[in-house]
C-alpha positions as a Python dict, from the first residue, in 0.01 Angstrom:
ca = {
    (1, 'M'): (0, 0, 0),
    (2, 'R'): (130, 58, -363),
    (3, 'C'): (459, 237, -219),
    (4, 'T'): (486, -130, -7),
    (5, 'R'): (423, -374, -270),
    (6, 'I'): (652, -165, -471),
    (7, 'E'): (945, -174, -246),
    (8, 'A'): (858, -542, -213),
    (9, 'M'): (871, -669, -577),
    (10, 'W'): (1155, -411, -603),
    (11, 'R'): (1370, -651, -316),
    (12, 'V'): (1250, -966, -518),
    (13, 'V'): (1397, -855, -854),
    (14, 'M'): (1765, -704, -644),
    (15, 'S'): (1783, -1029, -479),
    (16, 'E'): (1713, -1261, -794),
    (17, 'E'): (1979, -1026, -1004),
    (18, 'V'): (2269, -1042, -737),
    (19, 'G'): (2183, -1430, -656),
    (20, 'K'): (2228, -1504, -1044),
    (21, 'K'): (2517, -1277, -1080),
    (22, 'L'): (2680, -1381, -793),
    (23, 'Q'): (2631, -1744, -892),
    (24, 'A'): (2781, -1646, -1236),
    (25, 'V'): (3077, -1508, -1064),
    (26, 'V'): (3116, -1786, -855),
    (27, 'D'): (3120, -2042, -1156),
    (28, 'R'): (3355, -1830, -1365),
    (29, 'V'): (3603, -1896, -1060),
    (30, 'N'): (3587, -2229, -1045),
    (31, 'Q'): (3638, -2289, -1391),
    (32, 'A'): (3962, -2013, -1346),
    (33, 'V'): (4100, -2310, -1109),
    (34, 'S'): (4025, -2615, -1310),
    (35, 'R'): (4254, -2450, -1556),
    (36, 'R'): (4526, -2415, -1379),
    (37, 'P'): (4904, -2594, -1354),
    (38, 'K'): (4875, -2940, -1155),
    (39, 'T'): (5195, -2784, -981),
    (40, 'L'): (4926, -2518, -831),
    (41, 'P'): (4650, -2600, -571),
    (42, 'C'): (4329, -2658, -722),
    (43, 'I'): (4161, -2446, -413),
    (44, 'A'): (3939, -2166, -496),
    (45, 'P'): (4023, -1825, -411),
    (46, 'R'): (3841, -1641, -144),
    (47, 'L'): (3579, -1443, -337),
    (48, 'V'): (3549, -1056, -197),
    (49, 'A'): (3238, -898, -276),
    (50, 'V'): (3302, -501, -338),
    (51, 'S'): (3048, -322, -219),
    (52, 'K'): (3122, 48, -237),
    (53, 'T'): (2839, 303, -303),
    (54, 'K'): (2592, -21, -298),
    (55, 'P'): (2327, -4, -73),
    (56, 'P'): (2333, -241, 262),
    (57, 'E'): (2028, -405, 94),
    (58, 'M'): (2281, -549, -149),
    (59, 'V'): (2500, -692, 58),
    (60, 'V'): (2196, -818, 294),
    (61, 'E'): (2075, -1000, -34),
    (62, 'A'): (2444, -1079, -119),
    (63, 'Y'): (2478, -1257, 230),
    (64, 'K'): (2173, -1459, 171),
    (65, 'H'): (2311, -1609, -150),
    (66, 'G'): (2598, -1752, 51),
    (67, 'Q'): (2869, -1469, -1),
    (68, 'R'): (3095, -1384, 366),
    (69, 'N'): (3333, -1172, 260),
    (70, 'F'): (3269, -826, 131),
    (71, 'G'): (3496, -564, 75),
    (72, 'E'): (3473, -155, 144),
    (73, 'N'): (3690, 91, -6),
    (74, 'Y'): (3603, 418, 252),
    (75, 'V'): (3667, 375, 640),
    (76, 'N'): (3327, 622, 690),
    (77, 'E'): (3131, 432, 431),
    (78, 'L'): (3255, 86, 597),
    (79, 'V'): (3156, 232, 977),
    (80, 'E'): (2811, 309, 815),
    (81, 'K'): (2739, -9, 630),
    (82, 'A'): (2909, -251, 890),
    (83, 'S'): (2669, -103, 1167),
    (84, 'H'): (2347, -41, 935),
    (85, 'P'): (2069, -251, 1174),
    (86, 'Q'): (1952, -450, 875),
    (87, 'V'): (2301, -570, 810),
    (88, 'V'): (2407, -672, 1190),
    (89, 'L'): (2068, -830, 1274),
    (90, 'S'): (2068, -1055, 877),
    (91, 'C'): (2442, -1112, 857),
    (92, 'P'): (2581, -1234, 1194),
    (93, 'E'): (2909, -1416, 985),
    (94, 'I'): (2940, -1135, 776),
    (95, 'K'): (3355, -1066, 716),
    (96, 'W'): (3482, -691, 623),
    (97, 'H'): (3794, -641, 416),
    (98, 'F'): (3881, -296, 415),
    (99, 'I'): (4067, -269, 53),
    (100, 'G'): (4144, 125, 65),
    (101, 'H'): (4435, 346, 135),
    (102, 'L'): (4458, 344, 492),
    (103, 'Q'): (4539, 676, 693),
    (104, 'K'): (4698, 693, 1015),
    (105, 'N'): (4449, 892, 1157),
    (106, 'N'): (4124, 676, 1071),
    (107, 'V'): (4237, 332, 1215),
    (108, 'N'): (4099, 374, 1505),
    (109, 'K'): (3731, 468, 1361),
    (110, 'L'): (3771, 155, 1101),
    (111, 'L'): (3935, -80, 1392),
    (112, 'G'): (3572, -63, 1573),
    (113, 'V'): (3387, -159, 1264),
    (114, 'P'): (3223, -471, 1400),
    (115, 'N'): (3306, -821, 1235),
    (116, 'L'): (3658, -642, 1100),
    (117, 'Y'): (3814, -942, 897),
    (118, 'M'): (4127, -803, 756),
    (119, 'I'): (4302, -497, 589),
    (120, 'E'): (4461, -562, 261),
    (121, 'T'): (4647, -219, 208),
    (122, 'I'): (4887, -186, 498),
    (123, 'D'): (5182, -10, 294),
    (124, 'S'): (5428, 148, 583),
    (125, 'V'): (5591, -17, 887),
    (126, 'K'): (5472, 353, 1085),
    (127, 'L'): (5107, 230, 920),
    (128, 'A'): (5195, -135, 1032),
    (129, 'E'): (5269, -39, 1413),
    (130, 'K'): (4979, 241, 1413),
    (131, 'V'): (4741, -49, 1358),
    (132, 'N'): (4892, -311, 1585),
    (133, 'S'): (4941, -110, 1897),
    (134, 'S'): (4574, 18, 1865),
    (135, 'W'): (4440, -355, 1772),
    (136, 'Q'): (4605, -445, 2080),
    (137, 'K'): (4461, -160, 2286),
    (138, 'M'): (4083, -153, 2128),
    (139, 'R'): (4058, -552, 2156),
    (140, 'A'): (4258, -563, 2481),
    (141, 'A'): (4039, -908, 2579),
    (142, 'N'): (4021, -1034, 2245),
    (143, 'T'): (4311, -1256, 2176),
    (144, 'Q'): (4231, -1290, 1790),
    (145, 'R'): (4507, -1143, 1584),
    (146, 'L'): (4385, -886, 1265),
    (147, 'K'): (4478, -1034, 963),
    (148, 'I'): (4709, -767, 746),
    (149, 'M'): (4803, -808, 357),
    (150, 'I'): (5085, -619, 246),
    (151, 'Q'): (5028, -388, -43),
    (152, 'I'): (5293, -374, -324),
    (153, 'N'): (5291, -128, -625),
    (154, 'T'): (5423, -388, -855),
    (155, 'S'): (5305, -163, -1189),
    (156, 'G'): (5482, 153, -1035),
    (157, 'E'): (5237, 379, -1103),
    (158, 'E'): (5220, 683, -952),
    (159, 'S'): (4860, 692, -861),
    (160, 'K'): (4873, 356, -689),
    (161, 'H'): (4954, 334, -329),
    (162, 'G'): (5181, 46, -227),
    (163, 'L'): (5587, -46, -136),
    (164, 'P'): (5804, -50, -363),
    (165, 'P'): (5842, -431, -468),
    (166, 'D'): (6278, -396, -348),
    (167, 'E'): (6093, -325, -24),
    (168, 'T'): (5920, -630, 43),
    (169, 'V'): (6106, -865, 231),
    (170, 'N'): (6184, -598, 494),
    (171, 'M'): (5872, -517, 529),
    (172, 'V'): (5709, -883, 592),
    (173, 'K'): (5989, -943, 802),
    (174, 'H'): (5903, -673, 1068),
    (175, 'A'): (5520, -737, 1037),
    (176, 'V'): (5626, -1065, 1138),
    (177, 'S'): (5829, -1017, 1401),
    (178, 'Q'): (5734, -674, 1547),
    (179, 'C'): (5385, -669, 1490),
    (180, 'S'): (5214, -934, 1714),
    (181, 'A'): (4885, -876, 1712),
    (182, 'L'): (4876, -878, 1318),
    (183, 'D'): (4867, -1168, 1153),
    (184, 'F'): (5046, -1182, 797),
    (185, 'A'): (4780, -1328, 535),
    (186, 'G'): (4984, -1256, 228),
    (187, 'L'): (5069, -943, -74),
    (188, 'M'): (4812, -756, -230),
    (189, 'T'): (4872, -620, -520),
    (190, 'I'): (4667, -467, -833),
    (191, 'G'): (4814, -491, -1217),
    (192, 'R'): (4813, -177, -1461),
    (193, 'Y'): (4481, 1, -1579),
    (194, 'G'): (4461, 109, -1881),
    (195, 'Y'): (4359, -134, -2146),
    (196, 'D'): (4069, -320, -2307),
    (197, 'L'): (4044, -678, -2143),
    (198, 'S'): (3847, -745, -2455),
    (199, 'E'): (4134, -697, -2656),
    (200, 'G'): (4367, -776, -2356),
    (201, 'P'): (4503, -1063, -2142),
    (202, 'N'): (4205, -1310, -2005),
    (203, 'P'): (4139, -1191, -1649),
    (204, 'D'): (4119, -1517, -1566),
    (205, 'F'): (4451, -1570, -1574),
    (206, 'Q'): (4578, -1384, -1247),
    (207, 'I'): (4325, -1690, -1099),
    (208, 'E'): (4494, -1968, -1334),
    (209, 'V'): (4815, -1853, -1206),
    (210, 'G'): (4751, -1916, -840),
    (211, 'S'): (4583, -1561, -663),
    (212, 'T'): (4420, -1693, -358),
    (213, 'N'): (4218, -1361, -273),
    (214, 'I'): (3996, -1188, -552),
    (215, 'R'): (3787, -903, -544),
    (216, 'V'): (3466, -876, -816),
    (217, 'G'): (3279, -586, -747),
    (218, 'S'): (3036, -423, -1005),
    (219, 'T'): (2991, -776, -1226),
    (220, 'I'): (2801, -877, -904),
    (221, 'F'): (2620, -543, -759),
    (222, 'G'): (2625, -369, -1090),
    (223, 'T'): (2774, -26, -1224),
    (224, 'R'): (2809, 191, -924),
    (225, 'E'): (2703, 557, -944),
    (226, 'Y'): (2920, 823, -785),
    (227, 'P'): (2729, 1154, -675),
    (228, 'N'): (2804, 1476, -787),
    (229, 'T'): (3017, 1356, -1097),
    (230, 'P'): (3035, 1575, -1377),
    (231, 'S'): (2938, 1472, -1762),
    (232, 'P'): (3295, 1475, -1953),
    (233, 'S'): (3338, 1662, -2213),
    (234, 'P'): (3414, 1611, -2604),
    (235, 'E'): (3736, 1690, -2554),
    (236, 'K'): (3841, 1426, -2276),
    (237, 'K'): (3754, 1144, -2501),
    (238, 'P'): (4067, 1001, -2444),
    (239, 'K'): (4015, 1004, -2050),
    (240, 'V'): (3715, 831, -2116),
    (241, 'V'): (3821, 538, -2284),
    (242, 'C'): (4073, 486, -1985),
    (243, 'E'): (3826, 528, -1738),
    (244, 'E'): (3580, 308, -1906),
    (245, 'A'): (3876, 9, -1906),
    (246, 'A'): (3941, 109, -1523),
    (247, 'R'): (3587, 27, -1487),
    (248, 'K'): (3626, -305, -1672),
    (249, 'M'): (3898, -388, -1476),
    (250, 'D'): (3730, -355, -1155),
    (251, 'R'): (3498, -550, -1217),
    (252, 'L'): (3772, -835, -1129),
    (253, 'T'): (4013, -700, -993),
    (254, 'V'): (4319, -965, -839),
    (255, 'T'): (4509, -968, -541),
    (256, 'E'): (4778, -1199, -488),
    (257, 'H'): (4965, -1376, -197),
}
């Protein structure tokens, strides 16, 4: 009985926290949109709540508060979370976005995810063709095309996936003309990490200049906890600083198209 009461109290607190944080993000996005130049449409971008490492219960709570688009980085985690009975039962209109690096051998597993809405990380002709052919085979009775974004590595960092900018036009042309099962939704790019947002550019700037799809994770769901992460040693302090900046940036990662 006591455990049941504690669990019930935890759910209430979690629901309130997720709801408050989600609303705060929505308000911040709307404020940024209102500052756009008159030459840009005053339309709020799609908000993708990044729920990686978070339990299905948190997804359900965000859904109850009106959130519909959710993003996951890892295929296995997305498959497990999207198929969770509580999510399936409570979130019939959920839209899953895959936002991590996709290997061709995981395509079929990913495409089996219920309510898969978009793959935001197509970064090669071969991957686009694999997703296109697999979607045609797996969803033969479903004529709806799968939305995709093409990932561009605008920062030129080797640690990031994505096409070089000069290959963008040909890649888009190929996706549009040769991949009939795919619906090209735009371009996705992530800026360079490595600086403290409190001292660097305003993170709302990307919204103000017209981004139409944004990802927000920790700001909604809280700090992520990764299992088996070793404690950093004192001599690795510069790396810790860089990782802290990355975590701050990850709270408002922006995609553009």
